[in-house]
Amino acid sequence: MSAANLGAMQHDWTMRITHVIDHAARESGTREIVTRWADGNETRTNWAGVRTDALKMAQALQALGIKKGERVASLAMNHSRHLVSWYGVAGMGGVLHTVNPRLFEDQLEYIVNHAEDKVMLYDAMFQPIIDKMRDRWTTVEHYICFDSGENSPAFEDWIGAQDGDFEWVTGEATDPCMICYTSGTTGNPKGVQYEHGSTLLHAVSGLQPSTFNFSAASVMLPVVPMFHAASWGLPYAGAMAGIKFVFSCSNEPAVLHELMDREGVTDSAGVPTVWLAHFQYCDAQGIDLPKLKAATIGGSACPRFMIERLMKNGTRVQHAWGMTETSPIGTVGGPTWDWDKLSFEEKVDKTAMQGRPIFGVELRTVDLDDWTKELPRDGKTSGALQIRGPWIIKRYFKAEEDCVDENGWFDTGDVGILHPDGTLQLTDRTKDVIKSGGEWISSVELENAAVGHAEVAEAAAVGMPHPKWDERPVLFVVRNEGSNVSADDINEHLKPLIAKWWMPDAIEFVDDIPHTATGKISKKDLRDRFKDYKLEG
Ligand code: AMP
């Protein structure tokens, strides 16, 4: 029998991002994409409009002389023209470099030069950054402004000069389509390049009911920025499902609240601080939280009280864990098989963990003192968390060597516990976990317990050198405005929540806690600030 008689599938269909926007335009062409701009103006387009503009943009980039594989940078908030760029750049074979505007100047200089960005697309609100960095960015040849033509050509005019008669550039599933830099705690930021195929698979997996759970009726307002970790893949997964997107260039709670109400938003996604600000806003105004069906929360641990309040409001909390290196979704918390049998408290406890791996991702933990020893998934033993899968990094951009072991395991730098039902419970970062008398104390759990106190705005636990115990926890606390809460009050609050030997040796009140450009507590800066701190033996 010849091979032809055995039948075949259409595996010449290459996994390219262009399929995603073609599908969205064809099947959900009229589904709206709303943008509330920084100046308060609003515009509306739809998936068909995004595709037409992406085709024009691809032409416009070629007209500038941009070639397949070259990098095009964006310095922008969430809006429809940024979305167009995600598809326009990939559609002409380019690589979109989404730059985080909150990075420090040296980091901004480093990453744009390192990526050799040729074009810089930016929001007018970031003109001061452009003015400061222009002379330091040595490879950028063209500046285009997304929302004004005052200092650079305006995006709409630039793509408006094209007719959109363009064929997407074809290639391999392994071609790159996007690059994000991750600013680690040491050294220069590192580039993580996503590929067409890895991005497409990641987005498909994100559509599982236990993940984003989108339907055609979903209306998503993503607060997670398009410049951070591919906005958790939402612009792709949302296109696949044909959802309505509502984008806002402002993250003011009042603006988000009004948009959520008016546009019938069902889903949102963002870091916990977004909800903290929203709670404060609603409390100050004496109004209810928006009636969302689901909120995906990740990027840092979602505190228990936040989960509780959202769940009581009828909102399903999907606590997600991932990193720039993992595209970024590793795990997401959805209802487990035994969900209906759980009490409300048990549901909150489960949701406070980081969820289960989505299809395609494998996790394991290894012994912190012996990294060759794999640990049991017993819901008790914590260890260094490792991950592998088709959308997990293998090698950083321009790096000489792979960053995974010979079996593909990537070290996340996180510490966690795996439960028998596959749930991941993150307990710390390997660099932040506190070693006291040979035993590990989770700085994150200590912080979470502390922020549960009504008068604590923010808390950070750091292991300080101790003559007897090696390290002991010190808790740095920012009080709520106007609060005089004392160390004794906080200790009383902590006592029933944590083991006795986890109790901090000292509580220090500070005006602020340093943050990284992605809004996470910077323990490194905090340690630097208190480098002469001494605990008594
Ligand atoms: P980034 O690459 O900037 O997105 O940072 C990734 C890191 O953020 C992870 O390695 C974790 O340490 C932390 N992280 C992300 N999601 C969570 C979560 N749900 N709970 C606790 N930490 C998280």
Coordinates of C-alpha atoms and ligand atoms in Angstrom, one line a residue:
M1 CA 0.0 0.0 0.0
S2 CA 1.5 3.4 -0.9
A3 CA 1.8 6.1 1.7
A4 CA -0.8 8.2 -0.1
N5 CA -3.5 5.5 0.6
L6 CA -3.0 5.7 4.4
G7 CA -4.7 9.1 4.5
A8 CA -3.2 12.3 6.0
M9 CA -4.1 15.4 7.9
Q10 CA -3.4 19.0 6.9
H11 CA -0.2 19.3 8.8
D12 CA 1.1 21.9 6.3
W13 CA -1.0 24.3 8.4
T14 CA 1.9 26.0 10.2
M15 CA 1.3 27.3 13.7
R16 CA 1.4 31.1 13.0
I17 CA -0.2 34.0 14.9
T18 CA -1.8 35.2 11.7
H19 CA -4.3 32.3 11.9
V20 CA -5.5 33.8 15.2
I21 CA -6.4 37.2 13.8
D22 CA -7.8 35.7 10.5
H23 CA -10.1 33.5 12.6
A24 CA -11.2 36.3 14.8
A25 CA -12.0 38.6 11.8
R26 CA -13.8 35.8 9.9
E27 CA -15.8 34.3 12.8
S28 CA -16.2 37.3 15.2
G29 CA -15.6 40.2 12.9
T30 CA -18.2 42.5 14.4
R31 CA -17.3 41.8 18.0
E32 CA -16.3 45.1 19.6
I33 CA -12.9 46.3 20.8
V34 CA -13.4 49.4 22.9
T35 CA -10.6 51.8 24.0
R36 CA -10.8 54.5 26.6
W37 CA -7.7 56.7 25.8
A38 CA -5.6 58.6 28.3
D39 CA -7.3 61.9 27.4
G40 CA -10.8 60.3 28.2
N41 CA -11.8 59.9 24.5
E42 CA -13.2 56.6 23.5
T43 CA -13.0 54.7 20.2
R44 CA -14.5 51.5 19.0
T45 CA -13.3 49.0 16.4
N46 CA -13.9 45.3 16.0
W47 CA -11.9 42.1 15.2
A48 CA -12.3 42.7 11.4
G49 CA -11.1 46.3 11.9
V50 CA -8.1 45.1 13.9
R51 CA -7.2 42.7 11.1
T52 CA -7.5 45.4 8.4
D53 CA -5.3 47.7 10.4
A54 CA -2.8 45.0 11.1
L55 CA -2.5 44.3 7.4
K56 CA -1.9 48.0 6.7
M57 CA 0.6 48.2 9.5
A58 CA 2.5 45.2 8.1
Q59 CA 2.7 47.0 4.8
A60 CA 3.8 50.2 6.5
L61 CA 6.6 48.4 8.3
Q62 CA 7.8 46.9 5.1
A63 CA 7.7 50.3 3.5
L64 CA 10.1 51.5 6.3
G65 CA 12.5 48.7 5.3
I66 CA 11.8 46.4 8.3
K67 CA 12.8 42.8 7.6
K68 CA 11.6 39.5 8.8
G69 CA 13.0 38.7 12.3
E70 CA 13.7 42.3 13.2
R71 CA 12.4 43.9 16.3
V72 CA 9.8 46.6 16.6
A73 CA 9.3 48.1 20.0
S74 CA 6.2 49.4 21.7
L75 CA 6.1 51.7 24.8
A76 CA 2.4 51.7 25.4
M77 CA -0.6 51.1 27.6
N78 CA -3.5 48.8 26.7
H79 CA -5.4 50.0 23.6
S80 CA -6.7 48.9 20.2
R81 CA -3.7 50.3 18.3
H82 CA -1.3 48.4 20.5
L83 CA -3.5 45.3 19.8
V84 CA -3.1 46.0 16.1
S85 CA 0.6 46.1 16.5
W86 CA 0.7 42.6 18.1
Y87 CA -0.8 41.2 14.9
G88 CA 0.7 43.7 12.4
V89 CA 4.3 43.1 13.5
A90 CA 3.9 39.3 13.7
G91 CA 2.1 39.4 10.4
M92 CA 5.1 40.9 8.6
G93 CA 7.4 38.4 10.2
G94 CA 8.7 40.9 12.8
V95 CA 9.1 40.6 16.5
L96 CA 7.2 42.9 18.8
H97 CA 9.3 44.1 21.8
T98 CA 6.8 45.3 24.4
V99 CA 8.8 47.7 26.6
N100 CA 7.8 48.3 30.2
P101 CA 7.7 52.1 30.7
R102 CA 8.3 51.8 34.4
L103 CA 11.8 50.5 33.9
F104 CA 14.7 52.6 35.0
E105 CA 16.6 54.6 32.4
D106 CA 19.6 52.3 32.4
Q107 CA 17.4 49.3 31.9
L108 CA 15.4 51.1 29.1
E109 CA 18.7 51.9 27.4
Y110 CA 20.0 48.4 27.8
I111 CA 17.0 46.4 26.6
V112 CA 16.2 48.6 23.5
N113 CA 19.9 48.5 22.4
H114 CA 20.2 44.8 23.2
A115 CA 17.1 43.9 21.2
E116 CA 18.3 46.2 18.4
D117 CA 14.8 47.7 18.0
K118 CA 14.4 49.5 14.7
V119 CA 11.0 51.2 15.3
M120 CA 9.6 52.7 18.5
L121 CA 5.8 52.9 18.7
Y122 CA 4.8 54.9 21.8
D123 CA 1.9 56.6 23.6
A124 CA 2.0 60.4 23.8
M125 CA 2.1 60.1 27.6
F126 CA 5.5 58.6 27.3
Q127 CA 7.0 61.5 25.2
P128 CA 9.2 62.5 28.2
I129 CA 10.8 59.0 28.2
I130 CA 11.3 59.3 24.4
D131 CA 12.9 62.7 24.7
K132 CA 15.3 61.4 27.5
M133 CA 16.2 58.2 25.8
R134 CA 16.3 59.1 22.1
D135 CA 20.1 59.8 22.0
R136 CA 20.9 56.7 24.1
W137 CA 18.9 54.3 21.8
T138 CA 21.4 53.6 19.1
T139 CA 19.4 51.3 16.8
V140 CA 15.9 53.0 16.6
E141 CA 15.4 54.6 13.2
H142 CA 11.7 55.5 13.3
Y143 CA 9.4 56.9 16.0
I144 CA 5.7 56.6 15.6
C145 CA 3.2 57.9 18.1
F146 CA 0.1 55.9 18.8
D147 CA -2.2 58.8 19.8
S148 CA -0.9 62.1 18.5
G149 CA 1.0 63.5 15.6
E150 CA 2.7 66.3 17.5
N151 CA 6.3 65.0 17.8
S152 CA 6.3 62.0 15.6
P153 CA 4.1 60.7 12.7
A154 CA 0.8 59.6 14.1
F155 CA 0.0 55.8 13.9
E156 CA -3.4 56.3 12.2
D157 CA -1.8 58.5 9.4
W158 CA 1.1 56.2 9.1
I159 CA -1.0 53.0 8.5
G160 CA -3.7 55.1 6.7
A161 CA -1.3 55.7 3.8
Q162 CA -1.5 51.9 3.0
D163 CA -4.3 50.0 1.2
G164 CA -4.1 46.8 3.3
D165 CA -3.6 44.7 0.2
F166 CA -1.0 42.4 1.8
E167 CA -0.3 38.7 2.2
W168 CA 0.9 37.7 5.7
V169 CA 4.5 36.8 5.7
T170 CA 4.8 33.0 6.1
G171 CA 7.5 31.0 7.9
E172 CA 8.1 28.4 10.6
A173 CA 6.2 27.8 13.8
T174 CA 9.6 28.3 15.5
D175 CA 10.0 31.9 14.2
P176 CA 9.9 34.5 16.9
C177 CA 6.9 36.9 17.1
M178 CA 7.4 38.7 20.4
I179 CA 10.1 39.5 23.0
C180 CA 9.7 40.6 26.6
Y181 CA 12.5 41.4 29.0
T182 CA 12.5 40.3 32.5
S183 CA 14.3 42.4 35.1
G184 CA 15.7 40.0 37.5
T185 CA 17.1 41.0 40.9
T186 CA 20.7 40.9 39.7
G187 CA 22.5 41.7 36.4
N188 CA 21.0 43.1 33.2
P189 CA 17.4 42.3 32.2
K190 CA 17.1 39.2 30.0
G191 CA 15.1 38.8 26.8
V192 CA 12.5 36.1 26.5
Q193 CA 11.6 35.5 22.9
Y194 CA 8.2 33.9 22.2
E195 CA 7.6 32.0 19.0
H196 CA 4.6 31.7 16.8
G197 CA 3.9 28.1 17.7
S198 CA 4.6 28.4 21.4
T199 CA 2.4 31.5 21.6
L200 CA -0.4 29.8 19.7
L201 CA -0.3 26.6 21.9
H202 CA -0.2 28.7 25.0
A203 CA -3.3 30.7 23.9
V204 CA -5.2 27.5 23.1
S205 CA -4.5 26.0 26.5
G206 CA -5.6 29.3 28.1
L207 CA -9.1 28.7 26.7
Q208 CA -9.8 25.7 28.9
P209 CA -12.9 26.1 31.1
S210 CA -10.5 25.8 34.1
T211 CA -8.5 28.7 32.8
F212 CA -9.9 31.8 31.2
N213 CA -13.2 30.1 30.4
F214 CA -14.1 32.5 27.6
S215 CA -17.3 32.2 25.6
A216 CA -18.4 34.4 22.7
A217 CA -20.4 36.4 25.3
S218 CA -17.3 37.2 27.4
V219 CA -16.3 40.9 27.8
M220 CA -12.8 41.3 29.2
L221 CA -11.2 44.3 30.6
P222 CA -7.5 43.3 31.1
V223 CA -5.7 45.5 33.6
V224 CA -2.6 43.4 33.2
P225 CA -0.5 45.6 30.9
M226 CA 0.2 44.6 27.3
F227 CA 3.9 45.4 28.1
H228 CA 4.1 42.8 30.8
A229 CA 4.5 39.0 30.0
A230 CA 2.4 39.2 26.8
S231 CA -0.6 40.4 28.9
W232 CA -0.9 36.8 30.0
G233 CA -1.7 35.8 26.4
L234 CA -5.1 37.4 26.6
P235 CA -4.9 39.3 23.3
Y236 CA -4.5 35.9 21.5
A237 CA -6.8 33.8 23.6
G238 CA -9.5 36.5 23.4
A239 CA -9.2 36.6 19.6
M240 CA -9.5 32.9 19.4
A241 CA -12.8 33.0 21.4
G242 CA -14.0 36.2 19.7
I243 CA -14.6 38.0 22.9
K244 CA -15.3 41.7 23.3
F245 CA -12.3 43.6 24.8
V246 CA -12.5 46.8 26.8
F247 CA -9.1 48.5 27.1
S248 CA -8.3 51.4 29.3
C249 CA -5.1 53.6 29.2
S250 CA -5.9 54.6 32.8
N251 CA -5.9 52.3 35.7
E252 CA -7.7 54.7 38.0
P253 CA -10.3 52.7 39.9
A254 CA -13.0 55.2 39.1
V255 CA -12.3 54.9 35.4
L256 CA -12.2 51.1 35.5
H257 CA -15.3 50.9 37.6
E258 CA -17.3 53.1 35.3
L259 CA -16.1 51.1 32.2
M260 CA -16.9 47.8 33.8
D261 CA -20.4 48.9 34.6
R262 CA -21.2 50.6 31.3
E263 CA -19.6 48.0 29.0
G264 CA -21.0 44.9 30.7
V265 CA -17.6 43.6 31.6
T266 CA -17.7 39.9 32.7
D267 CA -14.0 39.2 33.1
S268 CA -10.9 41.0 34.3
A269 CA -7.2 40.2 34.9
G270 CA -4.6 41.9 36.9
V271 CA -2.2 41.9 39.8
P272 CA -3.6 41.9 43.3
T273 CA -2.9 45.7 43.9
V274 CA -5.5 46.5 41.2
W275 CA -8.2 45.0 43.3
L276 CA -6.8 46.6 46.5
A277 CA -7.2 50.0 44.9
H278 CA -10.7 49.0 43.6
F279 CA -11.8 47.9 47.1
Q280 CA -10.6 51.2 48.6
Y281 CA -12.4 53.2 45.9
C282 CA -15.7 51.3 46.4
D283 CA -15.5 51.7 50.2
A284 CA -14.8 55.4 50.0
Q285 CA -17.7 55.9 47.5
G286 CA -20.0 53.5 49.4
I287 CA -20.7 51.6 46.3
D288 CA -20.7 47.9 45.4
L289 CA -17.9 46.1 43.6
P290 CA -18.5 45.5 39.9
K291 CA -20.5 42.3 39.2
L292 CA -17.8 40.3 37.3
K293 CA -18.1 36.6 36.6
A294 CA -14.4 36.0 36.9
A295 CA -11.2 37.8 37.9
T296 CA -7.9 36.3 37.0
I297 CA -5.4 37.4 39.6
G298 CA -1.7 36.7 39.5
G299 CA 1.8 38.2 39.2
S300 CA 2.1 38.0 43.0
A301 CA 0.2 36.1 45.6
C302 CA -3.5 37.0 45.9
P303 CA -4.3 37.6 49.6
R304 CA -7.0 35.5 51.2
F305 CA -9.2 38.5 52.2
M306 CA -9.3 39.6 48.6
I307 CA -10.4 36.2 47.4
E308 CA -13.0 36.1 50.1
R309 CA -14.5 39.5 49.2
L310 CA -14.6 38.8 45.5
M311 CA -16.1 35.4 46.0
K312 CA -18.8 36.9 48.3
N313 CA -19.5 39.3 45.5
G314 CA -20.2 36.3 43.2
T315 CA -16.9 36.6 41.3
R316 CA -14.9 33.5 40.5
V317 CA -11.3 34.1 41.4
Q318 CA -8.8 32.4 39.1
H319 CA -5.5 32.7 40.9
A320 CA -2.8 32.3 38.4
W321 CA 1.0 31.7 38.6
G322 CA 3.5 32.2 35.9
M323 CA 6.5 34.2 34.8
T324 CA 7.8 36.1 31.8
E325 CA 9.9 32.9 31.0
T326 CA 6.7 30.8 30.9
S327 CA 4.8 32.8 28.3
P328 CA 3.5 33.3 31.1
I329 CA 0.8 30.9 32.3
G330 CA 2.0 27.9 34.4
T331 CA -0.9 27.3 36.7
V332 CA -4.4 28.6 37.1
G333 CA -6.9 28.0 39.9
G334 CA -10.3 26.8 38.8
P335 CA -12.9 24.7 40.6
T336 CA -11.5 21.3 41.3
W337 CA -13.5 18.1 41.0
D338 CA -14.5 18.2 44.6
W339 CA -15.5 21.9 44.5
D340 CA -19.2 21.4 45.3
K341 CA -18.3 19.4 48.4
L342 CA -16.1 22.1 49.9
S343 CA -17.3 24.7 52.4
F344 CA -16.9 28.4 51.6
E345 CA -13.8 28.5 53.8
E346 CA -12.2 25.5 52.1
K347 CA -12.9 27.1 48.7
V348 CA -11.2 30.3 49.8
D349 CA -8.2 28.2 51.1
K350 CA -7.9 26.4 47.8
T351 CA -8.2 29.5 45.8
A352 CA -5.4 31.1 47.8
M353 CA -3.1 28.5 46.3
Q354 CA -1.8 29.0 42.8
G355 CA -4.0 26.5 41.0
R356 CA -3.1 23.6 38.7
P357 CA -0.9 23.3 35.7
I358 CA -2.6 23.9 32.3
F359 CA -2.2 21.3 29.6
G360 CA 1.3 21.4 28.2
V361 CA 3.0 22.3 31.4
E362 CA 4.8 20.0 33.8
L363 CA 5.9 20.9 37.3
R364 CA 8.1 19.3 39.9
T365 CA 9.8 20.4 43.2
V366 CA 13.3 19.5 44.2
D367 CA 15.0 19.6 47.6
L368 CA 16.3 23.1 48.5
D369 CA 19.4 21.5 50.0
D370 CA 19.9 18.8 47.3
W371 CA 18.6 19.9 43.9
T372 CA 19.0 16.4 42.5
K373 CA 16.3 15.1 44.8
E374 CA 12.7 15.3 43.5
L375 CA 10.2 15.8 46.2
P376 CA 6.8 14.0 46.7
R377 CA 3.5 15.7 45.8
D378 CA 2.3 15.3 49.3
G379 CA 0.8 18.7 50.0
K380 CA 3.4 19.2 52.8
T381 CA 7.0 19.2 51.5
S382 CA 8.2 22.5 50.0
G383 CA 11.0 22.7 47.5
A384 CA 12.5 24.6 44.5
L385 CA 9.9 24.7 41.8
Q386 CA 10.9 23.6 38.2
I387 CA 8.9 23.7 35.1
R388 CA 9.0 22.4 31.5
G389 CA 6.8 22.5 28.4
P390 CA 6.4 23.9 24.9
W391 CA 6.0 27.5 25.9
I392 CA 8.7 27.5 28.6
I393 CA 12.0 29.2 27.9
K394 CA 14.9 27.2 26.7
R395 CA 17.5 30.0 26.1
Y396 CA 17.5 33.7 26.7
F397 CA 17.8 36.0 23.8
K398 CA 21.4 36.2 22.5
A399 CA 22.5 33.9 25.4
E400 CA 25.4 31.5 24.8
E401 CA 23.9 28.6 26.7
D402 CA 20.5 27.1 27.5
C403 CA 18.9 28.0 30.8
V404 CA 17.4 24.5 31.4
D405 CA 18.9 21.2 32.5
E406 CA 19.5 18.3 30.1
N407 CA 15.8 17.2 30.6
G408 CA 14.4 20.6 29.9
W409 CA 13.7 21.6 33.5
F410 CA 13.8 25.4 34.1
D411 CA 14.4 26.7 37.5
T412 CA 11.7 29.2 38.4
G413 CA 13.4 30.7 41.4
D414 CA 10.1 30.0 43.3
V415 CA 9.6 27.7 46.2
G416 CA 6.4 25.7 46.5
I417 CA 4.5 22.7 47.6
L418 CA 2.7 20.4 45.2
H419 CA -0.5 18.8 46.3
P420 CA -1.8 15.3 45.4
D421 CA -4.5 16.9 43.2
G422 CA -1.9 18.8 41.2
T423 CA -2.5 22.1 43.0
L424 CA 0.6 24.3 43.4
Q425 CA 1.0 26.3 46.6
L426 CA 3.7 28.8 46.3
T427 CA 5.5 29.6 49.5
D428 CA 8.4 31.9 48.6
R429 CA 11.3 32.8 46.2
T430 CA 14.4 30.8 46.6
K431 CA 16.3 34.0 47.4
D432 CA 13.8 35.3 49.9
V433 CA 13.0 32.2 52.0
I434 CA 14.2 32.6 55.5
K435 CA 16.5 29.9 57.0
S436 CA 16.2 29.9 60.8
G437 CA 18.0 27.2 62.7
G438 CA 18.2 25.0 59.6
E439 CA 14.4 25.2 59.0
W440 CA 12.7 27.3 56.3
I441 CA 10.3 30.1 57.0
S442 CA 8.1 31.4 54.1
S443 CA 8.5 35.2 53.9
V444 CA 5.4 35.3 51.7
E445 CA 3.1 33.5 54.1
L446 CA 4.3 35.9 56.9
E447 CA 3.5 38.9 54.7
N448 CA 0.1 37.5 53.7
A449 CA -0.8 37.0 57.3
A450 CA 0.3 40.5 58.2
V451 CA -1.6 42.2 55.4
G452 CA -4.7 40.5 56.7
H453 CA -4.6 43.1 59.5
A454 CA -7.1 45.8 58.7
E455 CA -4.6 48.6 59.4
V456 CA -1.7 47.2 57.5
A457 CA -1.3 48.6 54.0
E458 CA 1.7 46.6 53.0
A459 CA 4.2 44.2 54.6
A460 CA 7.5 42.6 53.6
A461 CA 9.3 39.9 55.6
V462 CA 13.1 39.7 55.3
G463 CA 15.6 37.2 56.8
M464 CA 18.1 39.2 58.8
P465 CA 21.4 37.7 60.0
H466 CA 21.1 36.3 63.5
P467 CA 24.0 35.2 65.7
K468 CA 22.3 32.0 66.9
W469 CA 19.7 31.1 64.3
D470 CA 21.5 32.1 61.2
E471 CA 18.5 34.2 60.0
R472 CA 15.4 35.4 61.7
P473 CA 12.4 37.2 60.1
V474 CA 12.0 40.9 60.4
L475 CA 8.7 42.3 59.3
F476 CA 8.6 45.8 57.6
V477 CA 5.2 47.3 57.7
V478 CA 3.5 50.3 56.1
R479 CA 0.6 51.4 58.1
N480 CA -2.7 52.6 56.6
E481 CA -3.0 56.3 56.4
G482 CA -3.8 57.8 59.8
S483 CA -3.3 54.4 61.6
N484 CA -1.2 54.1 64.8
V485 CA -1.3 50.3 64.9
S486 CA 1.5 49.0 67.1
A487 CA 3.9 46.0 66.9
D488 CA 2.0 44.4 69.7
D489 CA -1.3 44.6 67.8
I490 CA 0.3 43.0 64.8
N491 CA 1.9 40.3 66.8
E492 CA -1.5 39.5 68.4
H493 CA -3.0 39.3 65.0
L494 CA -0.2 37.0 63.7
K495 CA -0.2 34.6 66.6
P496 CA -3.1 32.4 65.6
L497 CA -2.1 32.5 61.9
I498 CA 1.5 31.2 61.9
A499 CA 3.8 28.8 63.8
K500 CA 5.3 30.2 66.9
W501 CA 8.9 30.0 65.6
W502 CA 7.8 32.0 62.5
M503 CA 6.9 35.0 64.6
P504 CA 9.0 38.0 63.5
D505 CA 11.9 39.0 65.8
A506 CA 11.1 42.6 65.1
I507 CA 8.4 44.7 63.4
E508 CA 9.7 47.9 61.8
F509 CA 7.3 50.6 60.6
V510 CA 8.4 52.3 57.4
D511 CA 6.8 55.0 55.2
D512 CA 7.2 52.9 52.0
I513 CA 8.4 49.6 50.7
P514 CA 10.5 49.6 47.5
H515 CA 9.0 48.0 44.4
T516 CA 10.4 46.7 41.1
A517 CA 9.3 48.1 37.8
T518 CA 6.6 45.4 37.6
G519 CA 5.1 46.5 40.9
K520 CA 6.5 43.7 43.1
I521 CA 8.1 44.2 46.4
S522 CA 11.9 44.5 45.9
K523 CA 13.5 42.6 48.7
K524 CA 16.9 43.3 47.3
D525 CA 16.3 47.1 47.6
L526 CA 14.8 46.6 51.1
R527 CA 17.9 44.5 52.2
D528 CA 20.2 47.2 50.7
R529 CA 18.3 49.9 52.6
F530 CA 18.7 48.0 55.9
K531 CA 22.1 46.4 55.3
D532 CA 23.4 47.6 58.7
Y533 CA 20.4 46.2 60.5
K534 CA 21.3 44.1 63.6
L535 CA 19.3 41.6 65.5
E536 CA 20.3 40.9 69.1
G537 CA 21.2 37.3 69.9
Ligands
AMP1 P1 7.5 38.1 36.1 O1 8.3 37.3 35.2 O2 7.9 39.5 36.3 O3 6.0 38.0 35.7 O4 7.6 37.5 37.6 C1 7.3 36.1 37.8 C2 7.3 35.8 39.3 O5 6.2 36.5 39.9 C3 7.2 34.4 39.7 O6 8.4 33.7 39.5 C4 6.7 34.4 41.1 O7 7.7 34.6 42.0 C5 5.8 35.7 41.1 N1 4.4 35.3 40.9 C6 3.7 35.2 39.8 N2 2.4 34.8 40.0 C7 2.3 34.6 41.3 C8 1.3 34.2 42.2 N3 0.0 33.9 41.8 N4 1.6 34.0 43.5 C9 2.8 34.3 44.0 N5 3.8 34.7 43.2 C10 3.6 34.9 41.9

